Amino acid sequence: MSRDAQLDSESGAEAFAELQPALRKQLAKLGLHGDFDLVLHLPLRYEDETVLTPIASAQAGQPVSVEAEVISTDVMYRPRRQLVCKLQDESGLLYVRFLNFYPSQQKSLAPGKRVRLFGEIRPGFFGGEMVHPRYRLVRPGEPLPDSLTPVYPTTAGLSQSALRKLIAQALARCDLRDSLPADLREGLQLLPFELAVRYLHAPPPDANASTLEYRTDAAWRRMKFDELLAQQLSMRMHYRNRRAQTALALKASGRLCSRLIESLPFRLTGAQQRVWMDIEKDLALPHPMNRLLQGDVGSGKTIVAALAALRAVEAGHQAAVMAPTEILAEQHFRKFDEWLSPLGVRVCWLSGSQKTAERKRIGTAIKAGEVQIAVGTHALFQDKVEFADLALAVVDEQHRFGVKQRLALQQKGQGLQPHQLMMSATPIPRTLSMSYYADLDVSVIDELPPGRTPVLTKLLADTRRAEVIKGVRDACKNGAQVYWVCPLIEESEVLDLQTAIDTHAALSAELADLKVALVHGRLPQAEKAAVMDAFKAGETQVLVATTVIEVGVDVPNASLMVIEHAERFGLSQLHQLRGRVGRGAAQSACILLYQGPLSEGARQRLRVIYEHTDGFRIAHEDLLLRGPGEYLGARQSGAPLLRFADLTQDGDLLEAARETADRLLEKMPEIANFHVSRWLAGGAQWLRA
């Protein structure tokens, strides 16, 4: 930042500090802590007070600006206490009612006063009337505004007029010079920054109302681009800073990894081999890997994670593998133990449900370095757990963990920062990946293993439950196994849903000739494990479950899934659950039982999951339905959320911002720093990585 800009910033900060504490508190509720926050506090909409409309010409329900003389002002008590003003212009009469008013208002609106009002004129008992319009006293011939009137987001006690005054003062004080060189800006066909921001705060009367409302105006595009550029720059800077840190270079002969690959009963797909090469190269470098591994349900991410962990072991260090649920973590442990124990690698399992003595024994072995790979849940990053030499942290279903939780596991490394591999079976649309994960390296397994059968999806109303139960009995008689998924464990007073417990009781009675079991998150771990083992062994035909089986459960013989109250689930959950079947050679099906009437959102979700099986297409549709913040489920995760840009509509701006960020960082770092300092100072709450 230049010296002049710094002085401008300091003077603005001083002016802001001089505001009354109560006013600063109100502004803080809006995230406004300084002048540039005010500059970027852009209007929600606009009102046109640049033209006066004769009272007789006003269209009902249309906001208009009128000017009239007060004929009378009276307090009336029927049907309730209210202030009623009778006004007149050259075309007719207008009645104005204030249901809440002060004595000073009654005094100021005295007969003979001239008033300019803005509001909607609607038919009333005596004729056309306005209720609680915005108004002010004017002198005859007082000029009209020369721009549209902005309406800003505000909070209780902070009026629009006060906010407009503060923003006007900030615009006068702030350094609004362009952060982009003229040739670069013109090449991108963007307006100058100052022109764009002043236009949005005070558009001319002939401004295109549609492009302003839908934020497609050239001025809006400049603000969106600047926001996206600041995000890209800040995240790429974060990426570069991480690359400058030191980590253990996990160089090894690869002998153990080769032996593991040779011992597998299947061949790695081309996509698995490609992402393993990406990870292998990262691990051999002397700075921390921070890679996100994406892959659709059943694409084979676990074996790639096992290879990464084995590379750490080959290099003489430890690895940790963390999963969000005990069922998934235990499944990982069993797979890792099955694959790696024959190679002489010791794998342990750690969870919060284990007895204190057992956790202590395992913790001692981890600290002593006797265990090379620790698999577990949140228990892995608790204070009492210490690693002898942690070099790799693998986090499965990374979106289920907060930033602090992932960092807590990384901080278990002694000295140097461990490499980190994050995995997600929830595909991330390309625009989200480019934006919210710009500080990560991303690998995608975009190929399913051979032999996987497509899952047939059926939508059935709850009224056809008897048919579904008959289908379950027939499938089990033919040797198949069935998941029956319910959204709740016990009765809820809020949601009238069929529960897992009630469903288990009902199905046990109706399918008395079959073994029906129940699993849910509140079962003791030993009981939960026993139920899952029996199902995997084929001793149980029907497993009634909550969403604890959403990820990680792999039973090839389970070829039918019934999802109760499917309208209550999100798209990601439905896709994950459906992925539990279709893992064997038999034709598999997923029946979505829904209860009407369906909301529009539920109808759209069920349509998407019925029509599509590709996870990335489903993720894209989910993004369109919910928007980035809800889609990520990560407002608390530290992911920067955007105020102005819309990634479902502004993909072209994101592409341009990404390319520009790389160019500025490479060739014009001072300009990059100025742009980031401007936007971080004016909006750190939404751009912080």
mmCIF file with all atom_site columns, N, CA and C in Angstrom, residues 451-456 475 478-481 555-560 581-589:
data_model
loop_
_atom_site.group_PDB
_atom_site.id
_atom_site.type_symbol
_atom_site.label_atom_id
_atom_site.label_alt_id
_atom_site.label_comp_id
_atom_site.label_asym_id
_atom_site.label_entity_id
_atom_site.label_seq_id
_atom_site.pdbx_PDB_ins_code
_atom_site.Cartn_x
_atom_site.Cartn_y
_atom_site.Cartn_z
_atom_site.occupancy
_atom_site.B_iso_or_equiv
_atom_site.pdbx_formal_charge
_atom_site.auth_seq_id
_atom_site.auth_comp_id
_atom_site.auth_asym_id
_atom_site.auth_atom_id
_atom_site.pdbx_PDB_model_num
ATOM 1  N N  . GLY A 1 451 ? -16.835 -54.113 -13.140 1.00 0.00 ? 451 GLY A N  1
ATOM 2  C CA . GLY A 1 451 ? -17.693 -55.082 -12.461 1.00 0.00 ? 451 GLY A CA 1
ATOM 3  C C  . GLY A 1 451 ? -18.772 -54.458 -11.609 1.00 0.00 ? 451 GLY A C  1
ATOM 4  N N  . ARG A 1 452 ? -18.745 -53.129 -11.432 1.00 0.00 ? 452 ARG A N  1
ATOM 5  C CA . ARG A 1 452 ? -19.789 -52.469 -10.651 1.00 0.00 ? 452 ARG A CA 1
ATOM 6  C C  . ARG A 1 452 ? -21.047 -52.369 -11.501 1.00 0.00 ? 452 ARG A C  1
ATOM 7  N N  . THR A 1 453 ? -22.175 -52.799 -10.942 1.00 0.00 ? 453 THR A N  1
ATOM 8  C CA . THR A 1 453 ? -23.428 -52.777 -11.698 1.00 0.00 ? 453 THR A CA 1
ATOM 9  C C  . THR A 1 453 ? -24.202 -51.490 -11.414 1.00 0.00 ? 453 THR A C  1
ATOM 10 N N  . PRO A 1 454 ? -24.779 -50.876 -12.439 1.00 0.00 ? 454 PRO A N  1
ATOM 11 C CA . PRO A 1 454 ? -25.579 -49.666 -12.209 1.00 0.00 ? 454 PRO A CA 1
ATOM 12 C C  . PRO A 1 454 ? -26.737 -49.956 -11.263 1.00 0.00 ? 454 PRO A C  1
ATOM 13 N N  . VAL A 1 455 ? -27.060 -48.993 -10.421 1.00 0.00 ? 455 VAL A N  1
ATOM 14 C CA . VAL A 1 455 ? -28.152 -49.158 -9.459  1.00 0.00 ? 455 VAL A CA 1
ATOM 15 C C  . VAL A 1 455 ? -29.437 -48.590 -10.055 1.00 0.00 ? 455 VAL A C  1
ATOM 16 N N  . LEU A 1 456 ? -30.479 -49.393 -10.066 1.00 0.00 ? 456 LEU A N  1
ATOM 17 C CA . LEU A 1 456 ? -31.787 -48.965 -10.547 1.00 0.00 ? 456 LEU A CA 1
ATOM 18 C C  . LEU A 1 456 ? -32.476 -48.184 -9.429  1.00 0.00 ? 456 LEU A C  1
ATOM 19 N N  . ALA A 1 475 ? -36.592 -60.663 -2.519  1.00 0.00 ? 475 ALA A N  1
ATOM 20 C CA . ALA A 1 475 ? -35.153 -60.491 -2.738  1.00 0.00 ? 475 ALA A CA 1
ATOM 21 C C  . ALA A 1 475 ? -34.350 -61.333 -1.760  1.00 0.00 ? 475 ALA A C  1
ATOM 22 N N  . ASN A 1 478 ? -34.250 -64.954 -2.500  1.00 0.00 ? 478 ASN A N  1
ATOM 23 C CA . ASN A 1 478 ? -33.342 -65.252 -3.616  1.00 0.00 ? 478 ASN A CA 1
ATOM 24 C C  . ASN A 1 478 ? -31.880 -65.061 -3.243  1.00 0.00 ? 478 ASN A C  1
ATOM 25 N N  . GLY A 1 479 ? -31.622 -64.864 -1.941  1.00 0.00 ? 479 GLY A N  1
ATOM 26 C CA . GLY A 1 479 ? -30.240 -64.803 -1.468  1.00 0.00 ? 479 GLY A CA 1
ATOM 27 C C  . GLY A 1 479 ? -29.659 -63.421 -1.291  1.00 0.00 ? 479 GLY A C  1
ATOM 28 N N  . ALA A 1 480 ? -30.447 -62.373 -1.581  1.00 0.00 ? 480 ALA A N  1
ATOM 29 C CA . ALA A 1 480 ? -29.929 -61.005 -1.443  1.00 0.00 ? 480 ALA A CA 1
ATOM 30 C C  . ALA A 1 480 ? -30.063 -60.512 -0.005  1.00 0.00 ? 480 ALA A C  1
ATOM 31 N N  . GLN A 1 481 ? -29.397 -59.401 0.286   1.00 0.00 ? 481 GLN A N  1
ATOM 32 C CA . GLN A 1 481 ? -29.553 -58.723 1.565   1.00 0.00 ? 481 GLN A CA 1
ATOM 33 C C  . GLN A 1 481 ? -30.030 -57.297 1.311   1.00 0.00 ? 481 GLN A C  1
ATOM 34 N N  . VAL A 1 555 ? -20.786 -54.148 1.648   1.00 0.00 ? 555 VAL A N  1
ATOM 35 C CA . VAL A 1 555 ? -21.312 -55.512 1.695   1.00 0.00 ? 555 VAL A CA 1
ATOM 36 C C  . VAL A 1 555 ? -21.777 -55.863 0.277   1.00 0.00 ? 555 VAL A C  1
ATOM 37 N N  . PRO A 1 556 ? -20.934 -56.546 -0.521  1.00 0.00 ? 556 PRO A N  1
ATOM 38 C CA . PRO A 1 556 ? -21.264 -56.819 -1.927  1.00 0.00 ? 556 PRO A CA 1
ATOM 39 C C  . PRO A 1 556 ? -22.589 -57.542 -2.131  1.00 0.00 ? 556 PRO A C  1
ATOM 40 N N  . ASN A 1 557 ? -23.017 -58.365 -1.144  1.00 0.00 ? 557 ASN A N  1
ATOM 41 C CA . ASN A 1 557 ? -24.244 -59.136 -1.314  1.00 0.00 ? 557 ASN A CA 1
ATOM 42 C C  . ASN A 1 557 ? -25.504 -58.303 -1.082  1.00 0.00 ? 557 ASN A C  1
ATOM 43 N N  . ALA A 1 558 ? -25.352 -57.094 -0.512  1.00 0.00 ? 558 ALA A N  1
ATOM 44 C CA . ALA A 1 558 ? -26.505 -56.224 -0.276  1.00 0.00 ? 558 ALA A CA 1
ATOM 45 C C  . ALA A 1 558 ? -26.858 -55.534 -1.591  1.00 0.00 ? 558 ALA A C  1
ATOM 46 N N  . SER A 1 559 ? -27.966 -55.931 -2.182  1.00 0.00 ? 559 SER A N  1
ATOM 47 C CA . SER A 1 559 ? -28.315 -55.434 -3.522  1.00 0.00 ? 559 SER A CA 1
ATOM 48 C C  . SER A 1 559 ? -29.621 -54.653 -3.561  1.00 0.00 ? 559 SER A C  1
ATOM 49 N N  . LEU A 1 560 ? -30.242 -54.438 -2.401  1.00 0.00 ? 560 LEU A N  1
ATOM 50 C CA . LEU A 1 560 ? -31.480 -53.666 -2.362  1.00 0.00 ? 560 LEU A CA 1
ATOM 51 C C  . LEU A 1 560 ? -31.426 -52.704 -1.180  1.00 0.00 ? 560 LEU A C  1
ATOM 52 N N  . VAL A 1 581 ? -25.213 -49.943 -2.201  1.00 0.00 ? 581 VAL A N  1
ATOM 53 C CA . VAL A 1 581 ? -25.584 -51.131 -2.979  1.00 0.00 ? 581 VAL A CA 1
ATOM 54 C C  . VAL A 1 581 ? -24.954 -51.018 -4.360  1.00 0.00 ? 581 VAL A C  1
ATOM 55 N N  . GLY A 1 582 ? -25.018 -52.104 -5.110  1.00 0.00 ? 582 GLY A N  1
ATOM 56 C CA . GLY A 1 582 ? -24.387 -52.109 -6.429  1.00 0.00 ? 582 GLY A CA 1
ATOM 57 C C  . GLY A 1 582 ? -22.916 -52.423 -6.360  1.00 0.00 ? 582 GLY A C  1
ATOM 58 N N  . ARG A 1 583 ? -22.470 -53.038 -5.246  1.00 0.00 ? 583 ARG A N  1
ATOM 59 C CA . ARG A 1 583 ? -21.045 -53.338 -5.072  1.00 0.00 ? 583 ARG A CA 1
ATOM 60 C C  . ARG A 1 583 ? -20.697 -54.772 -5.462  1.00 0.00 ? 583 ARG A C  1
ATOM 61 N N  . GLY A 1 584 ? -21.704 -55.528 -5.865  1.00 0.00 ? 584 GLY A N  1
ATOM 62 C CA . GLY A 1 584 ? -21.453 -56.883 -6.326  1.00 0.00 ? 584 GLY A CA 1
ATOM 63 C C  . GLY A 1 584 ? -21.877 -57.039 -7.776  1.00 0.00 ? 584 GLY A C  1
ATOM 64 N N  . ALA A 1 585 ? -21.960 -58.294 -8.222  1.00 0.00 ? 585 ALA A N  1
ATOM 65 C CA . ALA A 1 585 ? -22.298 -58.552 -9.626  1.00 0.00 ? 585 ALA A CA 1
ATOM 66 C C  . ALA A 1 585 ? -23.801 -58.537 -9.873  1.00 0.00 ? 585 ALA A C  1
ATOM 67 N N  . ALA A 1 586 ? -24.611 -58.675 -8.798  1.00 0.00 ? 586 ALA A N  1
ATOM 68 C CA . ALA A 1 586 ? -26.062 -58.766 -8.969  1.00 0.00 ? 586 ALA A CA 1
ATOM 69 C C  . ALA A 1 586 ? -26.668 -57.398 -9.283  1.00 0.00 ? 586 ALA A C  1
ATOM 70 N N  . GLN A 1 587 ? -27.791 -57.406 -10.024 1.00 0.00 ? 587 GLN A N  1
ATOM 71 C CA . GLN A 1 587 ? -28.527 -56.171 -10.288 1.00 0.00 ? 587 GLN A CA 1
ATOM 72 C C  . GLN A 1 587 ? -29.010 -55.586 -8.962  1.00 0.00 ? 587 GLN A C  1
ATOM 73 N N  . SER A 1 588 ? -28.744 -54.312 -8.733  1.00 0.00 ? 588 SER A N  1
ATOM 74 C CA . SER A 1 588 ? -29.109 -53.678 -7.468  1.00 0.00 ? 588 SER A CA 1
ATOM 75 C C  . SER A 1 588 ? -30.152 -52.599 -7.703  1.00 0.00 ? 588 SER A C  1
ATOM 76 N N  . ALA A 1 589 ? -30.900 -52.307 -6.647  1.00 0.00 ? 589 ALA A N  1
ATOM 77 C CA . ALA A 1 589 ? -31.952 -51.296 -6.745  1.00 0.00 ? 589 ALA A CA 1
ATOM 78 C C  . ALA A 1 589 ? -32.010 -50.478 -5.461  1.00 0.00 ? 589 ALA A C  1
#
